[in-house]
Amino acid sequence: MAEKAMGNAIAPYSKFKVGVAIIAKNGKIYSGCNIENASLALSVCAERVAILNALSNGERSFKAMAIVANDRDYCYPCGACRQLLWDFAKNLEIYLKSEMGVKKFTIKEFLPYAFSKDFA
Ligand code: THU
């Protein structure tokens, strides 16, 4: 599903296409692609599109995410996405796929000493 989503990427500026799939604990899978905009700063990463897609469909518990890009190298999520993923999925497994194979990480590895706060 991540690869299929990559095919929907809107990346006319960077030409860097990213596709993501996130699986909820109930087994449902949601995908996302990066969407760029002429006002470049408004571009959104595939990771954020995917998790916001899942959240807006009512999901609140997540197991794993797959990330692919049209690049030789692995596509590591940016810092902003790491923070968002951490906020909503503290035990998330993250699988990166490239032509070199699949590598598994966790969001905890990607964001040590993360900011976390319950505004209760
Ligand atoms: N991008 C993602 O969608 N995910 C990442 O993990 C890294 C970067 C997008 C943002 C932009 O559209 C393009 O890739 C180049 O940075």
CSV table of N, CA and C and ligand atoms in Angstrom, one decimal, residues 10-11 13-20 33-37 40 43-48 67-69 75-78 81, ligand 1:
chain,number,residue,atom,x,y,z
A,10,ILE,N,2.4,14.0,-5.1
A,10,ILE,CA,2.4,15.3,-5.9
A,10,ILE,C,3.7,16.0,-5.5
A,11,ALA,N,4.7,15.8,-6.3
A,11,ALA,CA,6.0,16.3,-6.0
A,11,ALA,C,6.7,16.9,-7.2
A,13,TYR,N,8.1,19.7,-7.5
A,13,TYR,CA,9.2,20.6,-7.2
A,13,TYR,C,10.5,19.8,-6.9
A,14,SER,N,10.3,18.9,-5.9
A,14,SER,CA,11.5,18.1,-5.5
A,14,SER,C,11.7,16.8,-6.4
A,15,LYS,N,10.6,16.4,-7.0
A,15,LYS,CA,10.6,15.1,-7.8
A,15,LYS,C,10.9,13.9,-6.8
A,16,PHE,N,10.8,14.1,-5.5
A,16,PHE,CA,11.1,13.1,-4.5
A,16,PHE,C,9.7,12.6,-4.1
A,17,LYS,N,9.4,11.4,-4.5
A,17,LYS,CA,8.0,10.8,-4.2
A,17,LYS,C,8.1,9.9,-3.0
A,18,VAL,N,7.3,10.0,-2.1
A,18,VAL,CA,7.3,9.2,-0.9
A,18,VAL,C,5.9,8.6,-0.7
A,19,GLY,N,5.8,7.3,-0.3
A,19,GLY,CA,4.6,6.7,0.0
A,19,GLY,C,4.7,6.0,1.4
A,20,VAL,N,3.6,6.1,2.1
A,20,VAL,CA,3.6,5.5,3.5
A,20,VAL,C,2.3,4.8,3.7
A,33,CYS,N,0.7,10.0,0.8
A,33,CYS,CA,1.8,10.4,0.0
A,33,CYS,C,2.2,11.8,0.3
A,34,ASN,N,3.4,12.3,-0.2
A,34,ASN,CA,3.7,13.7,0.0
A,34,ASN,C,3.0,14.5,-1.0
A,35,ILE,N,2.6,15.7,-0.5
A,35,ILE,CA,1.8,16.6,-1.4
A,35,ILE,C,2.5,18.0,-1.3
A,36,GLU,N,3.1,18.4,-2.4
A,36,GLU,CA,3.8,19.7,-2.4
A,36,GLU,C,2.9,20.7,-3.0
A,37,ASN,N,3.3,22.0,-2.7
A,37,ASN,CA,2.5,23.1,-3.0
A,37,ASN,C,3.4,24.2,-3.5
A,40,LEU,N,6.2,26.5,-1.2
A,40,LEU,CA,6.9,25.3,-0.8
A,40,LEU,C,6.7,24.9,0.6
A,43,SER,N,4.1,22.3,1.8
A,43,SER,CA,4.2,20.9,1.4
A,43,SER,C,4.1,20.0,2.6
A,44,VAL,N,3.5,18.9,2.5
A,44,VAL,CA,3.2,18.0,3.6
A,44,VAL,C,3.9,16.6,3.3
A,45,CYS,N,4.6,16.1,4.3
A,45,CYS,CA,5.2,14.8,4.1
A,45,CYS,C,4.2,13.6,4.1
A,46,ALA,N,4.6,12.5,3.4
A,46,ALA,CA,3.7,11.3,3.3
A,46,ALA,C,3.4,10.8,4.7
A,47,GLU,N,4.3,10.8,5.6
A,47,GLU,CA,4.1,10.2,7.0
A,47,GLU,C,3.0,11.0,7.7
A,48,ARG,N,3.0,12.3,7.6
A,48,ARG,CA,1.9,13.1,8.2
A,48,ARG,C,0.6,12.9,7.5
A,67,ILE,N,7.6,2.9,5.0
A,67,ILE,CA,7.9,4.2,4.2
A,67,ILE,C,8.8,3.8,3.0
A,68,VAL,N,8.4,4.2,1.8
A,68,VAL,CA,9.1,4.0,0.6
A,68,VAL,C,9.3,5.3,-0.1
A,69,ALA,N,10.3,5.4,-0.9
A,69,ALA,CA,10.5,6.6,-1.8
A,69,ALA,C,11.1,6.2,-3.1
A,75,CYS,N,14.4,6.3,3.1
A,75,CYS,CA,13.8,7.6,3.3
A,75,CYS,C,13.5,7.7,4.8
A,76,TYR,N,14.4,8.3,5.5
A,76,TYR,CA,14.2,8.5,7.0
A,76,TYR,C,13.2,9.6,7.2
A,77,PRO,N,12.3,9.5,8.2
A,77,PRO,CA,11.3,10.5,8.4
A,77,PRO,C,11.9,11.8,9.0
A,78,CYS,N,11.4,12.9,8.6
A,78,CYS,CA,11.9,14.2,9.0
A,78,CYS,C,11.6,14.4,10.5
A,81,CYS,N,7.8,15.1,11.4
A,81,CYS,CA,7.0,13.8,11.4
A,81,CYS,C,7.3,12.9,12.6
B,1,THU,N1,9.2,13.9,2.4
B,1,THU,C1,8.4,13.0,2.8
B,1,THU,O1,7.2,13.0,2.4
B,1,THU,N2,8.8,12.2,3.8
B,1,THU,C2,10.0,12.2,4.3
B,1,THU,O2,10.3,11.4,5.2
B,1,THU,C3,11.0,13.1,3.9
B,1,THU,C4,10.6,14.1,2.9
B,1,THU,C5,8.8,14.8,1.2
B,1,THU,C6,8.7,16.3,1.5
B,1,THU,C7,8.9,16.8,0.2
B,1,THU,O3,7.7,16.8,-0.6
B,1,THU,C8,9.9,15.9,-0.5
B,1,THU,O4,9.8,14.7,0.2
B,1,THU,C9,11.3,16.4,-0.5
B,1,THU,O5,11.8,16.8,0.8
